[in-house]
Coordinates of C-alpha atoms in Angstrom, one line a residue:
Chain A
X1 CA 18.5 -5.1 -29.0
X2 CA 18.7 -8.9 -28.6
X3 CA 15.3 -10.3 -27.5
X4 CA 16.2 -14.0 -27.4
X5 CA 16.4 -14.0 -23.6
X6 CA 12.8 -12.7 -23.5
X7 CA 11.5 -15.5 -25.6
X8 CA 13.6 -18.0 -23.8
X9 CA 12.1 -17.0 -20.5
X10 CA 8.7 -17.4 -22.2
X11 CA 9.3 -21.1 -22.6
X12 CA 7.8 -23.1 -19.7
X13 CA 10.6 -25.7 -19.9
X14 CA 13.4 -23.1 -19.8
X15 CA 11.6 -21.2 -17.0
X16 CA 11.2 -24.3 -14.9
X17 CA 14.8 -25.4 -15.2
X18 CA 16.3 -22.0 -14.6
X19 CA 14.3 -21.2 -11.6
X20 CA 15.0 -24.4 -9.7
X21 CA 17.9 -23.0 -7.7
X22 CA 16.5 -19.5 -7.6
X23 CA 13.5 -20.6 -5.6
X24 CA 15.7 -22.0 -2.8
X25 CA 17.8 -18.9 -2.8
X26 CA 14.8 -16.6 -2.6
X27 CA 13.3 -18.6 0.2
X28 CA 16.5 -18.8 2.2
X29 CA 17.3 -15.1 1.9
X30 CA 13.7 -14.1 2.6
X31 CA 13.8 -16.1 5.8
X32 CA 17.0 -14.5 7.0
X33 CA 16.0 -11.0 6.2
X34 CA 12.5 -11.3 7.7
X35 CA 14.0 -12.8 11.0
X36 CA 16.7 -10.2 11.2
X37 CA 14.3 -7.3 10.3
X38 CA 11.7 -8.4 12.8
X39 CA 14.1 -8.9 15.7
X40 CA 15.9 -5.6 14.9
X41 CA 12.6 -3.7 14.4
X42 CA 10.8 -5.0 17.4
X43 CA 13.7 -5.3 19.9
X44 CA 16.5 -3.0 18.9
X45 CA 15.2 -0.1 16.9
X46 CA 14.5 2.9 19.1
X47 CA 10.9 3.8 19.9
X48 CA 9.2 6.8 18.4
X49 CA 9.1 9.9 20.6
X50 CA 5.4 10.5 20.1
X51 CA 4.0 7.0 19.4
X52 CA 6.2 5.0 21.7
X53 CA 6.3 1.3 20.9
X54 CA 3.1 1.2 18.9
X55 CA 5.1 2.6 15.9
X56 CA 6.9 -0.7 15.6
X57 CA 4.0 -2.1 13.6
X58 CA 5.4 0.1 10.9
X59 CA 7.9 -2.7 10.2
X60 CA 5.0 -4.9 8.9
X61 CA 2.5 -2.3 7.8
X62 CA 4.7 -0.3 5.5
X63 CA 6.5 -3.2 3.7
X64 CA 3.2 -4.9 3.1
X65 CA 1.5 -1.8 1.8
X66 CA 4.4 -1.1 -0.6
X67 CA 4.5 -4.7 -1.7
X68 CA 0.8 -4.9 -2.2
X69 CA 1.0 -2.1 -4.8
X70 CA 4.2 -3.4 -6.4
X71 CA 2.5 -6.8 -6.9
X72 CA -0.3 -5.2 -8.8
X73 CA 2.1 -3.2 -10.9
X74 CA 4.0 -6.4 -11.8
X75 CA 0.6 -8.1 -12.6
X76 CA -0.4 -5.3 -14.9
X77 CA 3.0 -5.3 -16.8
X78 CA 2.7 -9.1 -17.0
X79 CA -0.8 -8.7 -18.3
X80 CA 0.4 -6.5 -21.1
X81 CA 3.1 -9.0 -22.0
X82 CA 0.4 -11.7 -22.0
X83 CA -2.0 -9.8 -24.2
X84 CA 0.6 -8.5 -26.7
X85 CA 3.0 -11.3 -27.0
X86 CA 0.6 -14.1 -26.1
X87 CA 3.0 -15.4 -23.5
X88 CA 1.4 -18.1 -21.4
X89 CA 3.9 -17.7 -18.5
X90 CA 2.9 -14.0 -18.2
X91 CA -0.7 -15.0 -17.8
X92 CA 0.2 -17.7 -15.3
X93 CA 2.1 -15.1 -13.3
X94 CA -1.0 -12.8 -13.2
X95 CA -3.1 -15.7 -12.0
X96 CA -0.8 -17.0 -9.3
X97 CA 0.3 -13.6 -8.1
X98 CA -3.3 -12.3 -7.5
X99 CA -4.0 -14.3 -4.3
X100 CA -0.6 -13.4 -2.9
X101 CA -1.4 -9.7 -3.7
X102 CA -4.8 -10.0 -2.0
X103 CA -3.3 -11.5 1.1
X104 CA -0.6 -8.9 1.4
X105 CA -3.1 -6.1 0.9
X106 CA -5.3 -7.6 3.6
X107 CA -2.2 -7.7 5.8
X108 CA -1.6 -4.0 5.1
X109 CA -5.2 -3.1 5.9
X110 CA -5.3 -5.2 9.2
X111 CA -2.0 -3.9 10.5
X112 CA -3.1 -0.4 9.5
X113 CA -6.2 -0.8 11.6
X114 CA -4.3 -2.2 14.5
X115 CA -1.9 0.8 14.3
X116 CA -4.7 3.3 13.9
X117 CA -6.5 2.4 17.1
X118 CA -3.8 3.5 19.5
X119 CA -2.5 6.4 17.5
X120 CA -5.5 7.9 15.7
X121 CA -8.1 6.7 18.1
X122 CA -10.0 4.7 15.5
X123 CA -9.7 1.4 13.7
X124 CA -11.0 2.7 10.4
X125 CA -11.9 6.0 8.8
X126 CA -13.2 6.5 5.2
X127 CA -10.4 8.7 4.1
X128 CA -9.0 8.6 0.6
X129 CA -5.9 6.5 1.4
X130 CA -7.7 3.8 3.4
X131 CA -10.7 3.6 1.0
X132 CA -8.5 3.3 -2.1
X133 CA -6.5 0.6 -0.5
X134 CA -9.7 -1.3 0.4
X135 CA -10.7 -0.9 -3.3
X136 CA -7.4 -2.4 -4.2
X137 CA -8.2 -5.4 -2.1
X138 CA -11.5 -5.8 -3.9
X139 CA -9.8 -5.4 -7.2
X140 CA -7.6 -8.3 -6.3
X141 CA -10.6 -10.4 -5.2
X142 CA -12.4 -9.4 -8.5
X143 CA -9.4 -10.6 -10.6
X144 CA -9.3 -13.9 -8.7
X145 CA -13.0 -14.6 -9.1
X146 CA -13.1 -13.4 -12.7
X147 CA -10.4 -16.0 -13.5
X148 CA -12.3 -18.7 -11.7
X149 CA -15.6 -18.0 -13.2
X150 CA -14.6 -18.4 -16.8
X151 CA -14.3 -22.0 -18.0
X152 CA -12.2 -21.5 -21.1
X153 CA -8.7 -20.9 -19.9
X154 CA -7.6 -18.6 -22.7
X155 CA -10.7 -16.4 -22.3
X156 CA -10.1 -16.3 -18.6
X157 CA -6.5 -15.2 -19.1
X158 CA -7.6 -12.5 -21.5
X159 CA -10.3 -11.2 -19.2
X160 CA -8.1 -11.1 -16.1
X161 CA -5.4 -9.3 -18.1
X162 CA -7.8 -6.6 -19.2
X163 CA -9.1 -6.4 -15.6
X164 CA -5.5 -5.8 -14.4
X165 CA -5.2 -3.0 -17.0
X166 CA -8.4 -1.4 -15.8
X167 CA -7.4 -1.9 -12.1
X168 CA -4.0 -0.2 -12.6
X169 CA -5.6 3.3 -12.5
X170 CA -6.2 2.7 -8.7
X171 CA -2.4 2.6 -8.1
X172 CA -1.7 6.3 -8.6
X173 CA -4.8 7.1 -6.6
X174 CA -3.5 5.1 -3.6
X175 CA -0.1 6.6 -4.0
X176 CA -1.1 10.3 -4.3
X177 CA -4.3 10.1 -2.2
X178 CA -2.4 11.6 0.8
X179 CA -1.2 14.5 -1.4
X180 CA -4.3 15.2 -3.4
X181 CA -6.9 15.2 -0.6
X182 CA -7.0 15.8 3.1
X183 CA -6.7 12.5 4.8
X184 CA -6.2 11.1 8.3
X185 CA -3.4 9.0 6.9
X186 CA -0.1 10.9 7.0
X187 CA 1.9 11.5 3.7
X188 CA 4.8 9.3 2.7
X189 CA 7.8 9.2 5.0
X190 CA 10.0 8.0 2.1
X191 CA 10.2 10.0 -1.0
X192 CA 12.4 9.6 -4.1
X193 CA 13.6 13.1 -4.1
X194 CA 14.2 13.8 -0.4
X195 CA 15.9 12.2 2.6
X196 CA 13.5 10.1 4.6
X197 CA 11.9 12.0 7.5
X198 CA 12.9 9.2 9.9
X199 CA 16.2 8.5 11.7
X200 CA 18.4 5.9 10.0
X201 CA 18.4 3.5 13.0
X202 CA 14.7 3.4 12.5
X203 CA 14.4 2.9 8.8
X204 CA 17.3 0.5 8.2
X205 CA 15.3 -2.5 9.8
X206 CA 12.4 -1.3 7.7
X207 CA 14.4 -1.5 4.5
X208 CA 15.5 -5.0 5.5
X209 CA 11.9 -6.0 6.1
X210 CA 10.9 -4.5 2.7
X211 CA 13.6 -6.5 0.8
X212 CA 12.5 -9.6 2.8
X213 CA 8.9 -9.0 1.8
X214 CA 9.8 -8.6 -1.9
X215 CA 11.9 -11.9 -1.7
X216 CA 9.0 -13.6 0.0
X217 CA 6.8 -12.6 -2.9
X218 CA 9.4 -13.8 -5.4
X219 CA 9.7 -17.1 -3.6
X220 CA 5.9 -17.6 -3.3
X221 CA 5.2 -16.6 -6.8
X222 CA 7.9 -18.9 -8.2
X223 CA 6.8 -21.9 -6.2
X224 CA 3.2 -21.4 -7.5
X225 CA 4.3 -20.7 -11.1
X226 CA 6.5 -23.8 -11.1
X227 CA 3.7 -26.1 -9.9
X228 CA 1.3 -24.5 -12.4
X229 CA 3.9 -25.2 -15.2
X230 CA 4.3 -28.8 -14.1
X231 CA 0.6 -29.3 -14.0
X232 CA 0.1 -27.7 -17.4
X233 CA 3.0 -29.6 -19.1
X234 CA 2.4 -32.9 -17.4
X235 CA 2.1 -34.7 -20.7
X236 CA 5.3 -33.5 -22.2
X237 CA 8.5 -35.5 -22.4
X238 CA 10.6 -33.0 -20.3
X239 CA 8.2 -33.2 -17.3
X240 CA 8.2 -37.0 -17.5
X241 CA 12.0 -36.9 -17.6
X242 CA 12.2 -34.5 -14.7
X243 CA 9.8 -36.5 -12.5
X244 CA 11.7 -39.7 -13.3
X245 CA 14.9 -38.1 -12.3
X246 CA 13.3 -37.0 -9.0
X247 CA 12.1 -40.6 -8.6
X248 CA 8.5 -39.5 -8.3
X249 CA 7.3 -41.7 -11.1
Chain B
X1 CA 7.9 -5.9 -33.3
X2 CA 5.5 -7.7 -35.5
X3 CA 2.6 -5.6 -36.8
X4 CA 0.0 -7.8 -35.0
X5 CA 1.8 -7.3 -31.7
X6 CA 2.1 -3.6 -32.4
X7 CA -1.6 -3.4 -32.9
X8 CA -2.3 -5.3 -29.7
X9 CA 0.0 -3.0 -27.8
X10 CA -1.7 0.1 -29.2
X11 CA -5.0 -1.3 -28.1
X12 CA -3.6 -2.0 -24.6
X13 CA -2.3 1.6 -24.4
X14 CA -5.6 3.0 -25.6
X15 CA -7.4 1.0 -23.0
X16 CA -5.2 2.2 -20.1
X17 CA -5.3 5.8 -21.3
X18 CA -9.0 5.7 -21.7
X19 CA -9.8 4.2 -18.3
X20 CA -7.2 6.6 -16.8
X21 CA -8.7 9.7 -18.3
X22 CA -12.2 8.6 -17.3
X23 CA -11.1 8.1 -13.7
X24 CA -9.2 11.4 -13.7
X25 CA -12.3 13.3 -14.8
X26 CA -14.5 11.5 -12.3
X27 CA -12.0 12.3 -9.5
X28 CA -11.8 15.9 -10.6
X29 CA -15.6 16.1 -10.4
X30 CA -15.6 14.6 -7.0
X31 CA -12.6 16.6 -5.8
X32 CA -14.2 18.3 -2.8
X33 CA -16.2 15.3 -1.6
X34 CA -13.0 13.2 -1.3
X35 CA -11.6 15.3 1.4
X36 CA -11.9 13.7 4.8
X37 CA -12.3 16.9 6.8
X38 CA -12.9 20.7 6.6
X39 CA -10.1 23.0 7.4
X40 CA -10.7 25.9 10.0
X41 CA -10.4 28.4 7.1
X42 CA -13.3 26.6 5.3
X43 CA -15.4 26.6 8.5
X44 CA -14.7 30.3 9.2
X45 CA -15.5 31.2 5.6
X46 CA -19.0 29.7 6.1
X47 CA -18.6 26.6 3.8
X48 CA -20.0 24.4 6.5
X49 CA -23.7 24.2 7.3
X50 CA -24.6 24.5 11.0
X51 CA -26.0 21.5 12.8
X52 CA -24.8 19.0 10.1
X53 CA -22.3 16.3 11.1
X54 CA -18.9 17.2 9.8
X55 CA -15.2 16.5 10.4
X56 CA -13.0 19.4 11.2
X57 CA -9.3 19.1 11.1
X58 CA -6.4 21.3 12.1
X59 CA -3.5 21.8 14.4
X60 CA -4.2 22.3 18.1
X61 CA -3.3 25.9 19.0
X62 CA -0.6 25.8 21.7
X63 CA -2.0 27.3 24.9
X64 CA -5.6 27.0 23.9
X65 CA -6.4 23.7 25.6
X66 CA -8.7 24.1 28.6
X67 CA -9.6 21.0 30.6
X68 CA -12.4 21.0 33.1
X69 CA -10.9 19.7 36.4
X70 CA -14.1 17.9 37.4
X71 CA -15.0 16.1 34.2
X72 CA -13.6 14.9 30.9
X73 CA -14.8 18.0 29.2
X74 CA -12.1 19.9 27.2
X75 CA -12.1 22.9 24.9
X76 CA -9.4 23.8 22.5
X77 CA -8.8 25.7 19.3
X78 CA -7.6 24.3 16.0
X79 CA -6.0 26.2 13.1
X80 CA -4.5 25.9 9.7
X81 CA -2.8 29.3 10.2
X82 CA -5.6 31.0 8.2
X83 CA -8.7 30.4 10.4
X84 CA -9.3 29.5 14.0
X85 CA -12.1 27.2 15.2
X86 CA -13.0 26.3 18.8
X87 CA -13.8 22.7 19.5
X88 CA -15.6 21.4 22.5
X89 CA -15.3 17.7 23.4
X90 CA -16.2 15.5 26.4
X91 CA -14.4 12.2 26.5
X92 CA -10.9 10.7 26.5
X93 CA -8.6 12.4 24.1
X94 CA -6.3 10.1 22.1
X95 CA -2.7 9.6 23.3
X96 CA -1.2 11.5 20.5
X97 CA -3.4 14.6 21.2
X98 CA -1.0 17.4 22.1
X99 CA -0.6 21.1 21.5
X100 CA 0.8 21.8 18.0
X101 CA -0.3 18.4 16.7
X102 CA -3.0 17.7 14.1
X103 CA -6.4 16.4 15.1
X104 CA -9.7 15.6 13.4
X105 CA -12.9 16.3 15.3
X106 CA -16.2 14.6 14.3
X107 CA -19.1 16.7 15.3
X108 CA -21.3 19.6 14.3
X109 CA -21.0 23.3 14.1
X110 CA -23.2 25.3 16.5
X111 CA -24.6 28.8 15.9
X112 CA -21.8 30.1 18.2
X113 CA -19.3 28.8 15.6
X114 CA -18.0 26.2 18.0
X115 CA -17.8 22.6 16.9
X116 CA -19.2 20.2 19.5
X117 CA -17.3 17.0 18.8
X118 CA -18.5 13.4 19.5
X119 CA -15.1 12.0 18.7
X120 CA -11.6 13.4 18.4
X121 CA -9.0 11.5 16.3
X122 CA -5.3 12.3 16.4
X123 CA -3.5 12.8 13.1
X124 CA 0.1 11.9 13.2
X125 CA 2.6 13.1 10.7
X126 CA 5.2 11.3 8.5
X127 CA 8.1 12.2 10.8
X128 CA 9.5 9.6 13.2
X129 CA 12.2 10.3 15.7
X130 CA 13.8 8.3 18.5
X131 CA 13.7 10.0 21.9
X132 CA 17.5 10.3 22.1
X133 CA 17.6 12.2 18.9
X134 CA 14.8 14.5 20.0
X135 CA 16.7 15.2 23.2
X136 CA 19.9 15.9 21.4
X137 CA 18.1 18.4 19.1
X138 CA 16.4 20.0 22.0
X139 CA 19.7 20.4 23.8
X140 CA 21.2 22.0 20.7
X141 CA 18.5 24.6 21.0
X142 CA 16.0 23.6 18.4
X143 CA 12.5 22.5 19.1
X144 CA 12.0 18.7 18.6
X145 CA 9.0 17.0 17.0
X146 CA 7.6 20.0 15.3
X147 CA 4.9 19.2 12.9
X148 CA 3.1 21.5 10.5

């Protein structure tokens, strides 16, 4: 197998040049999908027979909960790449993705609480799904503060990468909590092996929102990584050249 | 892969497996305590101490809901198809409370084996259905919105 692409993408210069157009595309597509998904989900999708209109928060809650876990997965994979191949960009990814992951997890928790009040009759209950998601939020916060509390950058990178690997055990717990234990939270509506237990006209806008959320993450993380790369490489010739071309210098 | 990277990767795998195993053992040990509620079968089997605050969960038995016409008091049975437990509650029941639906009652078990609830939460399932689809299914002769 040819690994040159992998090493090329590990180069900050290559990464910065190749992602320039990509960022705009991600941002543009994410905007379209989120607008279409929101309007469709809130105004045109049918209401649920039992929950009525309050089920519509599904269109924010579910994509944010899925994305919050995917971000952590991506951070853990990136942490392995950073630890094993000593790839700086991988460490930068972990560090810039963590605050996004924390915000999205918070969004999932808050929308879940807002949804819980009218349907369950309570904002919060200490069941396995809700508690493990709250722990996920604290893990994100822990990773952010761990990075910030260590002065030496390389040590900070290594420590956060190890924290990601430790934190990854929480992901299967969140995922399977509704199957392993008795919880107030219902089990998954979407399973890999079965058809979704939801009508298509209800889940299609949800899927659009989910793709929109993923693109938002891709957009946000690239913007943050690019500015981090610029900051870090500010003394190199290629950054100077780039800034001159942009008439910033 | 260069030997040094291989060694680092082995360390990473070891770390993840180690932490994962520790967590799995801890969760296995805590198994019972991580459940949010007791099922009617557990309550009938005497696994619950009387007078202690517990959560009892199950499906509301169709036809068992009795409401007091003069107050907010209600009495109903919940089941997991193994055991049946009567729950007494005074207050506003959540919107999703319905016969055949899942609920969780927070309260304590009395000596008469009736749970007196301070709070009733509705549990909703993973199935979503637009009203039109439900109506179409009903017209075709199948019950809509069944949840087990």
